[in-house]
Short mmCIF file of C-alpha atoms in Angstrom, two decimals:
data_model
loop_
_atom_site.label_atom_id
_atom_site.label_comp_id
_atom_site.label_asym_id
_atom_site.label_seq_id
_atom_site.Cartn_x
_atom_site.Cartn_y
_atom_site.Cartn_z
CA UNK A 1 -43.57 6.01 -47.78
CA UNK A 2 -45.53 8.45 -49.24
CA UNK A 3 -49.44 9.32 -48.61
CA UNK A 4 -50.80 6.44 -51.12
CA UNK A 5 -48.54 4.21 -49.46
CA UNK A 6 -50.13 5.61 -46.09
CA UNK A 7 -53.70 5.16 -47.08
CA UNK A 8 -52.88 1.79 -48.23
CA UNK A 9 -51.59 0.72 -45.08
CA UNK A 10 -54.71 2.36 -43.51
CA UNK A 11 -57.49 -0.12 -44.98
CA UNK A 12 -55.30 -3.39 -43.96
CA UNK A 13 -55.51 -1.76 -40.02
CA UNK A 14 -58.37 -3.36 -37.81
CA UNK A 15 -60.74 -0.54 -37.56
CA UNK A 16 -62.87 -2.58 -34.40
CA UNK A 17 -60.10 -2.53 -32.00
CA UNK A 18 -59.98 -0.27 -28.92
CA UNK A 19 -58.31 2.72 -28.84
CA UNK A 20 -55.04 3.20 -27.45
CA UNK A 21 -53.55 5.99 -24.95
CA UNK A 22 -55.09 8.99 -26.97
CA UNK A 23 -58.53 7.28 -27.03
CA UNK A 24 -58.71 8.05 -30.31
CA UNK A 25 -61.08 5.33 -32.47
CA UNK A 26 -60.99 4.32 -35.95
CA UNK A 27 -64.28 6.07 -36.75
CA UNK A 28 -62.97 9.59 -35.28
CA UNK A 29 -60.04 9.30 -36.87
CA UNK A 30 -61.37 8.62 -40.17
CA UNK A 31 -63.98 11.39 -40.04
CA UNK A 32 -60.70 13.94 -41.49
CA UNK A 33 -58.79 10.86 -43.10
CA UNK A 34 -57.25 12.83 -46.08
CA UNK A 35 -55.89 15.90 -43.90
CA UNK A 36 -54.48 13.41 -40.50
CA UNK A 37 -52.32 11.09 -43.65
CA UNK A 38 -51.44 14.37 -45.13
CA UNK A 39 -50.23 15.44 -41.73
CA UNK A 40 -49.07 12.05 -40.43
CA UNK A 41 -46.60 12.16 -44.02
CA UNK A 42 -45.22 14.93 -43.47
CA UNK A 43 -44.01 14.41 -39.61
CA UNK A 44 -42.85 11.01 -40.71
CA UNK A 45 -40.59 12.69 -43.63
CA UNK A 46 -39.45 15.25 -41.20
CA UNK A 47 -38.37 12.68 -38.64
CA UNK A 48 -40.79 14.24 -36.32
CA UNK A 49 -42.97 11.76 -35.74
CA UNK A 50 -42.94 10.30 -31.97
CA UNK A 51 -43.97 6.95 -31.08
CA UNK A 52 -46.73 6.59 -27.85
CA UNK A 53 -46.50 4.41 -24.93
CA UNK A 54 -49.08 1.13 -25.36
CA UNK A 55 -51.95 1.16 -23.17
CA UNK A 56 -51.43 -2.34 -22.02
CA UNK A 57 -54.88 -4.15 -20.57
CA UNK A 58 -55.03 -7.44 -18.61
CA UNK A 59 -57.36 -10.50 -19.83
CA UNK A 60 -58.47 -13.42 -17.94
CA UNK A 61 -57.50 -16.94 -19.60
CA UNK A 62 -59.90 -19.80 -19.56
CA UNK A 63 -57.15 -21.73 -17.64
CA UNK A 64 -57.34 -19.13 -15.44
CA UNK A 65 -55.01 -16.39 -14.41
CA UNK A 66 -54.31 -13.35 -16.84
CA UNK A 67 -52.92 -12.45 -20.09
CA UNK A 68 -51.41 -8.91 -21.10
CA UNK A 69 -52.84 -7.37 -24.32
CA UNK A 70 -51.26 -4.37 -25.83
CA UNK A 71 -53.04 -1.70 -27.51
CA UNK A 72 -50.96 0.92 -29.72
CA UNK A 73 -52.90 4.27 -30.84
CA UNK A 74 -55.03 4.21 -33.93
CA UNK A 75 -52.46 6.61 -35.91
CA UNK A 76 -49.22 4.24 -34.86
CA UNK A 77 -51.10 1.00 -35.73
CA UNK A 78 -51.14 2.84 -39.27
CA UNK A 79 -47.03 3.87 -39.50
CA UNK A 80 -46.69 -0.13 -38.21
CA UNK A 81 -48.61 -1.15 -41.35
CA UNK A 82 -47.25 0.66 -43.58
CA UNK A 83 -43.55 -0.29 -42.26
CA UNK A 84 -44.22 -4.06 -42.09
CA UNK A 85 -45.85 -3.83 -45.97
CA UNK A 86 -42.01 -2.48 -46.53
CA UNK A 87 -40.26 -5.05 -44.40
CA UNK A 88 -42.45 -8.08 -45.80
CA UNK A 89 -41.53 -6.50 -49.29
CA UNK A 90 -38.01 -6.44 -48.35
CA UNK A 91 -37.56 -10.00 -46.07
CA UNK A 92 -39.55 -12.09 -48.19
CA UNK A 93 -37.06 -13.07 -50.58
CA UNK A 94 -35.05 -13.74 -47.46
CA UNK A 95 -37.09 -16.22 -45.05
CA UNK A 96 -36.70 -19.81 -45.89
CA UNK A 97 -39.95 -22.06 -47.29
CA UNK A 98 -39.68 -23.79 -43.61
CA UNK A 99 -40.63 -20.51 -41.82
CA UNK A 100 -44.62 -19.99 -42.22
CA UNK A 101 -45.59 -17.93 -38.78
CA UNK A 102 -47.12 -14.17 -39.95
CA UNK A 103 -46.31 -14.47 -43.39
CA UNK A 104 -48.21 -13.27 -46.83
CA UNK A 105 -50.25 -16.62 -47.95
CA UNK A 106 -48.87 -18.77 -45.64
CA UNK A 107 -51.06 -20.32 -42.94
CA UNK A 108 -50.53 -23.39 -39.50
CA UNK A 109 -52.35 -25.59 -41.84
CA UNK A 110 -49.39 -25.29 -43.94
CA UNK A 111 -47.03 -25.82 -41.35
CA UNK A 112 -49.00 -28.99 -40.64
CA UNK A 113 -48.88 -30.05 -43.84
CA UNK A 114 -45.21 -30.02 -44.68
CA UNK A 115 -44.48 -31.53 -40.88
CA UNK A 116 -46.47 -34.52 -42.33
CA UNK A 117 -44.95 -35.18 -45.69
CA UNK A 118 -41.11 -34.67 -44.02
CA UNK A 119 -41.88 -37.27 -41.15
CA UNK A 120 -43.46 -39.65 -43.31
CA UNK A 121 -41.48 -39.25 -46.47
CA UNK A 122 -38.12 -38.56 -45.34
CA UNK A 123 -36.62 -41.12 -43.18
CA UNK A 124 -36.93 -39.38 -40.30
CA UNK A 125 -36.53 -41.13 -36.64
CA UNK A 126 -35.63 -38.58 -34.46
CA UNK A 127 -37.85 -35.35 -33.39
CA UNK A 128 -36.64 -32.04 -31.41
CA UNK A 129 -39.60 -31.02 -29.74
CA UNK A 130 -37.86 -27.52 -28.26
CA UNK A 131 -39.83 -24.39 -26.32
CA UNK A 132 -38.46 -20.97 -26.11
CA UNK A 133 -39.36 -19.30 -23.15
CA UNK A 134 -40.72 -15.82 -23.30
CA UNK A 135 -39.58 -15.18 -27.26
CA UNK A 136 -41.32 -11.76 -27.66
CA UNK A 137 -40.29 -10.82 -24.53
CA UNK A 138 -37.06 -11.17 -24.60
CA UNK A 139 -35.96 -10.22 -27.86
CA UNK A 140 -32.96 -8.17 -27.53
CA UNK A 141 -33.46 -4.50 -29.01
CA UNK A 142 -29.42 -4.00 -30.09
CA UNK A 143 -29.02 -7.04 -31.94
CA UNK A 144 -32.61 -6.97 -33.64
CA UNK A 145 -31.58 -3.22 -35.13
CA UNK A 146 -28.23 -4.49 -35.77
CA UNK A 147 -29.73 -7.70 -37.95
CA UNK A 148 -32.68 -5.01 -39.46
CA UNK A 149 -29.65 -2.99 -40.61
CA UNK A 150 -27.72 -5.79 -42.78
CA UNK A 151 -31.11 -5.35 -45.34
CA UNK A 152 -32.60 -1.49 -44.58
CA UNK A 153 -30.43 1.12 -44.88
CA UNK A 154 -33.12 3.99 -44.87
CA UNK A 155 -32.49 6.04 -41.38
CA UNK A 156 -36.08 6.89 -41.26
CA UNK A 157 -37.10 3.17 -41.11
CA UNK A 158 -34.20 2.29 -38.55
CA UNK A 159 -34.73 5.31 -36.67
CA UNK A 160 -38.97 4.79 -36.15
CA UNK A 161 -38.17 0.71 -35.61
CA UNK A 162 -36.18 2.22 -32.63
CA UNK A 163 -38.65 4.41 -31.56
CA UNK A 164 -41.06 1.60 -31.69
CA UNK A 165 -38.74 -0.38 -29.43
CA UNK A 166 -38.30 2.17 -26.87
CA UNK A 167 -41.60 3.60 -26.32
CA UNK A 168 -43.05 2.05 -23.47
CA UNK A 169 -45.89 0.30 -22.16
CA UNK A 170 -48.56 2.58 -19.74
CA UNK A 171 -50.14 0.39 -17.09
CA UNK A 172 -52.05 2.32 -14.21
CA UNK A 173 -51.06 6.07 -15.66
CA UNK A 174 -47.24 4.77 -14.96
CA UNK A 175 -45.21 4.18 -18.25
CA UNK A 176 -42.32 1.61 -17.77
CA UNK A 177 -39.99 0.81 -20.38
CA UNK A 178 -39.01 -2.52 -21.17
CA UNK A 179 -35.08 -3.56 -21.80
CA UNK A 180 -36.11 -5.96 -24.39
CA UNK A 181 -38.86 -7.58 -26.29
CA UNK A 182 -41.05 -6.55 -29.53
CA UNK A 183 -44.08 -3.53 -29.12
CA UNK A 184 -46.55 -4.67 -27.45
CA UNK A 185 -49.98 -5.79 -29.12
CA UNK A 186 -48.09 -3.98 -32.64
CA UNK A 187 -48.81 -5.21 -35.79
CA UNK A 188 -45.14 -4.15 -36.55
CA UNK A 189 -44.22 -6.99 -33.54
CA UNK A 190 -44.27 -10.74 -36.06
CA UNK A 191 -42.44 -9.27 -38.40
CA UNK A 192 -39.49 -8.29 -36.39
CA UNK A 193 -39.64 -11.20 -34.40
CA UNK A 194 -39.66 -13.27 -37.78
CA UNK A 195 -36.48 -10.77 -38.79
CA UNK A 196 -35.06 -12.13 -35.50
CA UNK A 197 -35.62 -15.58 -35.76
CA UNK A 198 -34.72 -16.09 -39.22
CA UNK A 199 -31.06 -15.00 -38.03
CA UNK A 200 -30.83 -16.89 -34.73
CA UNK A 201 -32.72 -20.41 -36.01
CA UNK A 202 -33.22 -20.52 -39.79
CA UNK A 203 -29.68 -19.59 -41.06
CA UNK A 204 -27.94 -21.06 -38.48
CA UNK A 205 -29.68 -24.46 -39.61
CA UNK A 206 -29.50 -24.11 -43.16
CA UNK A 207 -25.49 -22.79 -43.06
CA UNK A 208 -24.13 -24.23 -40.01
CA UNK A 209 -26.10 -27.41 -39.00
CA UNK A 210 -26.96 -28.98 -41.97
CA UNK A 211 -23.58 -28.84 -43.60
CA UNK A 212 -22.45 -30.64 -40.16
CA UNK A 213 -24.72 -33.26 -40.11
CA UNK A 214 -24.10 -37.19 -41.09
CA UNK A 215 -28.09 -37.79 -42.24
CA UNK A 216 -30.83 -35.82 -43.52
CA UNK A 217 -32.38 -33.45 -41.22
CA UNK A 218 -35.40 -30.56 -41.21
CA UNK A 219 -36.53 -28.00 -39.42
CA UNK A 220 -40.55 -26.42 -39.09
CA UNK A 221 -40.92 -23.25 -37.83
CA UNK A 222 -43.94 -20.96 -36.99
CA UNK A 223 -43.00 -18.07 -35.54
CA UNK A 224 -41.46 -19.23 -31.84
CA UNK A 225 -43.21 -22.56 -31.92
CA UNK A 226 -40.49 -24.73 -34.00
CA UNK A 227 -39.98 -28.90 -34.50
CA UNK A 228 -36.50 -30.34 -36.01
CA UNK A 229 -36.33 -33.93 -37.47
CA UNK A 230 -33.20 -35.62 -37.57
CA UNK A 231 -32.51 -38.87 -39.38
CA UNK A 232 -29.97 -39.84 -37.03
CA UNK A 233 -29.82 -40.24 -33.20
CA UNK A 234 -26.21 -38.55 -33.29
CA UNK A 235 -27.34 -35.50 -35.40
CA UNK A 236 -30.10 -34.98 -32.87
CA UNK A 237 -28.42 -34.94 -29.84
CA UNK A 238 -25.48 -32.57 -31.14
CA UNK A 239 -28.54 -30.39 -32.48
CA UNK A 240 -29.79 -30.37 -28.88
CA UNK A 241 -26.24 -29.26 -27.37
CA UNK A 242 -25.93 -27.05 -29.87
CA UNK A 243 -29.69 -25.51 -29.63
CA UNK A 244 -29.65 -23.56 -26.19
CA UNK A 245 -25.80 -22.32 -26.40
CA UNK A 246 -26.83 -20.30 -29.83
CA UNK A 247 -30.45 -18.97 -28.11
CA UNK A 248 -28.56 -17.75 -25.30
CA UNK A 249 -26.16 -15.75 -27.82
CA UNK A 250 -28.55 -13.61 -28.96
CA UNK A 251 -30.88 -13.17 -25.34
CA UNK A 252 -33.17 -16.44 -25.59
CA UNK A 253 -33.59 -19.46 -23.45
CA UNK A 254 -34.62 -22.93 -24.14
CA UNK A 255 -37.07 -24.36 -21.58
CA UNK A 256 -35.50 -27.46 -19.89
CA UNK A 257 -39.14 -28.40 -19.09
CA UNK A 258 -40.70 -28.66 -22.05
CA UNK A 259 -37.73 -29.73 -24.44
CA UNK A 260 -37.21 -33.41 -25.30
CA UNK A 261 -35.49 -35.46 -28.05
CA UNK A 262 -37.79 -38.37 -28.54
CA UNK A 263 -37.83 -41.35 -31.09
CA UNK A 264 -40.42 -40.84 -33.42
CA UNK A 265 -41.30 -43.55 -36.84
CA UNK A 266 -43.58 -45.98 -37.54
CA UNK A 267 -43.67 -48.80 -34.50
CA UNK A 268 -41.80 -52.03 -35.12
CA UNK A 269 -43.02 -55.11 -34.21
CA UNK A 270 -42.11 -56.05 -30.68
CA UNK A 271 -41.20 -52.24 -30.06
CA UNK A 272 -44.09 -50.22 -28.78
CA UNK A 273 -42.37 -47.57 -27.20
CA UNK A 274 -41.13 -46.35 -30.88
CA UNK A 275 -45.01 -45.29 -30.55
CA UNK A 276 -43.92 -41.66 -28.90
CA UNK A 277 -46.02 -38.47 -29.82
CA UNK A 278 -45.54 -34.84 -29.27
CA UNK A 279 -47.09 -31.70 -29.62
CA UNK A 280 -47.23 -28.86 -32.29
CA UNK A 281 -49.47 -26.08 -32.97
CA UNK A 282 -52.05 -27.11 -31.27
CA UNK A 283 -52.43 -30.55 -31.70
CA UNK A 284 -50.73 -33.78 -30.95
CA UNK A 285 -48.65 -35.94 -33.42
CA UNK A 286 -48.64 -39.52 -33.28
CA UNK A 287 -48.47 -42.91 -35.46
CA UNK A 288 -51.57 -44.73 -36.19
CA UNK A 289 -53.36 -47.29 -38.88
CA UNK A 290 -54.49 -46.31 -41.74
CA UNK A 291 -57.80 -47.88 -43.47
CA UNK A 292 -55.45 -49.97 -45.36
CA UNK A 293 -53.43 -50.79 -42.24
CA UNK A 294 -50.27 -49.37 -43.00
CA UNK A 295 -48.56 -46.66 -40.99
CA UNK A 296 -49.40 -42.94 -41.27
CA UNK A 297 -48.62 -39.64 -39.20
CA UNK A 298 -52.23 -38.63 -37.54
CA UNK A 299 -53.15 -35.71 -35.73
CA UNK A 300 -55.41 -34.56 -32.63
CA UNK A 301 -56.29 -31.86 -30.80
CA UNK A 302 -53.57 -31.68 -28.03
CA UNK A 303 -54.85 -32.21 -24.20
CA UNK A 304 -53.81 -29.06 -23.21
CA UNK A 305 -56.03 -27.07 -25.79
CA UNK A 306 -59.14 -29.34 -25.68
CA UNK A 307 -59.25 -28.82 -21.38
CA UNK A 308 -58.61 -25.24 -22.41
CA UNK A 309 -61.51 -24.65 -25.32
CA UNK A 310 -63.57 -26.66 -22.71
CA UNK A 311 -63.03 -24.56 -19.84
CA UNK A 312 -63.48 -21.55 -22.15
CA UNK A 313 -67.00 -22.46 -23.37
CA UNK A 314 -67.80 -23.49 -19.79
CA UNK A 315 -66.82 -19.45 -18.93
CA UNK A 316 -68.61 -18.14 -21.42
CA UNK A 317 -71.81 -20.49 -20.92
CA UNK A 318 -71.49 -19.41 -16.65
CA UNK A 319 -71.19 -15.67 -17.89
CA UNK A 320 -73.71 -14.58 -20.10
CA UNK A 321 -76.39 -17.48 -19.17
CA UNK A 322 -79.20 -14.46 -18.69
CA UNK A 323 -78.77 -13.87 -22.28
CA UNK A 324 -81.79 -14.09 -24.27
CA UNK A 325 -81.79 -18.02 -25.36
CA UNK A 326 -81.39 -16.87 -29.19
CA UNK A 327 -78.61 -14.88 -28.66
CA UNK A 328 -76.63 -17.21 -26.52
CA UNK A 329 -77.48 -19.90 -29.48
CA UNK A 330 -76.07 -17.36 -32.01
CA UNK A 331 -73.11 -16.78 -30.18
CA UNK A 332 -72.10 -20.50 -29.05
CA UNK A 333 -72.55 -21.51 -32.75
CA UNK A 334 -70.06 -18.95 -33.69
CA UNK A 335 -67.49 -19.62 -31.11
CA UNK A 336 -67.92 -22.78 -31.88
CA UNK A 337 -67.21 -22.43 -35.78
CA UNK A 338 -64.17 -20.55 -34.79
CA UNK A 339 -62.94 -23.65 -33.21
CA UNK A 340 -63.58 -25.58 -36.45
CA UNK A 341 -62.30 -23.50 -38.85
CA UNK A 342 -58.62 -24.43 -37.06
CA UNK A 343 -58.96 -27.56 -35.46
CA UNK A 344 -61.03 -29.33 -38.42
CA UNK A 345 -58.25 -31.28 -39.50
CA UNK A 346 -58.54 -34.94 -41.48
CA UNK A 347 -57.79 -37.49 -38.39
CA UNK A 348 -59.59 -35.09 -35.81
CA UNK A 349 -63.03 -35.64 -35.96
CA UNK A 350 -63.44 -37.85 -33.06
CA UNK A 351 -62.28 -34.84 -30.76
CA UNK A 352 -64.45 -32.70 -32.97
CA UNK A 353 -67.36 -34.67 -31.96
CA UNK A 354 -66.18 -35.07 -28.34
CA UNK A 355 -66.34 -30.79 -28.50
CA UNK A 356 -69.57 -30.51 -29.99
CA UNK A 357 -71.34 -32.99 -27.38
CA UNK A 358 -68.99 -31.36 -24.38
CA UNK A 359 -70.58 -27.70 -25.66
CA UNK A 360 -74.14 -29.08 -25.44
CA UNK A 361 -73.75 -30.97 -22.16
CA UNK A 362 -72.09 -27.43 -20.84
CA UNK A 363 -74.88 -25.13 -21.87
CA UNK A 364 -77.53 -27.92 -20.73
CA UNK A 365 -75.85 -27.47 -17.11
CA UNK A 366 -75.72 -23.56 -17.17
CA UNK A 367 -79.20 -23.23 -19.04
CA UNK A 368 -80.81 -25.52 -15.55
CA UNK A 369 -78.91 -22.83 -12.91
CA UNK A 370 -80.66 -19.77 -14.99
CA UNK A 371 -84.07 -18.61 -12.75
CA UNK A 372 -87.03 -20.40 -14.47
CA UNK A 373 -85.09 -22.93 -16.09
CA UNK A 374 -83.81 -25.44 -12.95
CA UNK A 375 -86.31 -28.15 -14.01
CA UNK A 376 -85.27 -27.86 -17.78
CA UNK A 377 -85.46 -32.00 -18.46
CA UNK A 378 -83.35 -33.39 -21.15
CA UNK A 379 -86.28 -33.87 -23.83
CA UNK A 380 -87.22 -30.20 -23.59
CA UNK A 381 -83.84 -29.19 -23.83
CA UNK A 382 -83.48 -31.42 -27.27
CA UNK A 383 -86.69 -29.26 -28.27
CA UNK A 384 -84.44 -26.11 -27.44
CA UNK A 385 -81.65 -27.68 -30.02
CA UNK A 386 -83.76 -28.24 -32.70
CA UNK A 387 -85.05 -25.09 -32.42
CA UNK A 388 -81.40 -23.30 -32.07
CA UNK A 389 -78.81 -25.76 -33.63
CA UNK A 390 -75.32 -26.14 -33.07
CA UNK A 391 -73.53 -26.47 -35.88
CA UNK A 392 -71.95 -30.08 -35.75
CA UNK A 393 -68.36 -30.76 -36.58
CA UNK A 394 -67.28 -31.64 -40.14
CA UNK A 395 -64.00 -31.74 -41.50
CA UNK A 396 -62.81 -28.24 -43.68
CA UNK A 397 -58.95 -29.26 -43.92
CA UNK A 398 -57.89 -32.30 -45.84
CA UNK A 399 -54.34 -32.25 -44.69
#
């Protein structure tokens, strides 16, 4: 890695984000830009350079409850770049078409996609709908820098992905050190879990499964979140003996809880519980009619996400209801444009509209508990919306 490589690496890093233990922003740091890569080469290429702890910060969830975010230095975020541009370089000809979690031009939509076209065009009766708990967390360091070493031999590369590993997390001016799991917040963090994964779930499918198996058979995976189809009922439940035994070689666990083998095709006549669904990425998989009447594989927003987006909206709308009326306009159209741009799929637009009218009945009952604003009726408050639309809900992804 030399200094272009550096200042490559550099304009792919997030320059908003906050700064990490040496409170050290993007803006500061790029005020001497030439001379800190300069320096920042030459401790790498001496070995020198030293990893920092990540300032780790707690987030409330709109379920409720809290969420740890880490947050590496502006300087390591940089090194992380520049290693995972080498890594990606390196493991792409490697990772399998079926793996599509935090990789170059490859998206959930695409995931989504290729789920479809396998259940519907291959024969497929028989779905693995597995969780594995804690995946980043758990991630054990030996046997990631022991599978990182079958494809890098540079010690410099090994040596700072260890340092990566080991540097801790500060929490409350106390730095702990975790026995396992990726850094923290690190951009460095999907690609080695992807490294990981690839090893313990995608070969073992392609080499050892599939050559096993009496009928055809596939397996989806972004990042931790994975679905198998199996042709056959035998396959599938020697795939879901088989599943937890090789996790647990290698330091993961397969949640009882929230792993089933269910029946999943087209229903039969006189056969309605053939009719199962299940949940992937954010939305919920299930048979329905077509225009035409025949069978197809549809999609909708899962429960658990729609109560969550509702609850978060109902937050935000509780939170910052003082806001000038403009600005909260502004800012619910954008949040809610965020939740198009993923959820906007072909099949969903009856939970689209279901958000949009949720949103505006929200901010109706937040808007009436703002001082001046308790006898708001609902014809002045259709006046406000013309005034300060929400965008409505179209569809942006033809899967």
């Amino acid at each position: 890695m030399d200094e272009e490589w550096l200042r490559v690496a550099y304009t792919q890093v997030r320059k908003g984000g906050a700064p990490g233990i040496d409170e050290v922003t993007a803006a500061e740091y790029e005020r001497n830009l030439e001379e800190n890569l300069r320096q920042l080469h030459e401790r790498l290429k001496r070995g020198d350079y030293s990893a920092p702890p990540v300032r780790r910060v707690w987030l409330e969830k709109a379920s409720g409850g809290q969420r740890p975010i880490g947050i590496p230095t502006f300087e390591d975020k940089i090194v992380q770049r520049a290693v995972t541009l080498l890594l990606n370089a390196i493991y792409e000809q490697d990772f399998y078409d079926f793996s599509y979690g935090f990789r170059p031009r490859r998206s959930a939509h695409d995931a989504l996609q290729a789920l479809r076209e396998r259940c519907m065009q291959g024969d497929i009766h028989w779905i693995i709908d597995a969780d594995i708990s804690g995946c980043f967390d758990n991630i054990q360091h030996k046997a990631l820098q022991e599978i990182v070493k079958e494809r890098v031999n540079d010690g410099r590369i090994l040596q700072l992905i260890g340092k990566w590993l080991h540097a801790g997390v500060m929490e409350g001016g106390q730095i702990h050190y975790p026995e396992a799991g990726t850094p923290q917040g690190g951009v460095i963090s999907p690609v080695l879990a992807n490294i990981y994964l690839h090893t313990v779930l995608d070969q073992w499918f392609v080499e050892e499964v599939q050559p096993r198996l009496r009928g055809a058979a596939f397996l989806i995976r972004y990042a931790d979140d994975f679905i198998i189809g199996c042709q056959r009922e035998d396959d599938a439940r020697r795939i879901m003996e088989a599943l937890p035994k090789r996790c647990a070689r290698y330091g993961l666990s397969i949640q009882p809880s929230k792993s089933r083998l269910l029946r999943f095709r087209p229903p039969q006549k006189g056969h309605k519980t053939h009719n199962q669904s299940f949940d992937f990425l954010g939305f919920t998989h299930y048979w329905g009619r077509s225009q035409r009447g025949k069978w197809i594989m549809l999609r909708k927003t899962s429960g658990k996400r729609l109560r969550r987006t509702l609850q978060g909206f109902g937050q935000w709308c509780r939170e910052h209801r003082h806001l000038p009326l403009p600005e909260q306009a502004r800012r619910l159209a954008q949040k809610l444009r965020g939740y198009y741009q993923y959820q906007a799929v072909r099949g969903n637009y009856r939970t689209l509209q279901k958000v949009y009218y949720e949103v505006c009945r929200i901010w109706l009952y937040w808007l009436r508990r703002c001082g001046g604003k308790r006898r708001l009726t609902w014809e002045r408050y259709q006046q406000i919306l013309q005034r300060f639309p929400l965008p409505r809900p179209r569809i942006l992804h033809y899967i």
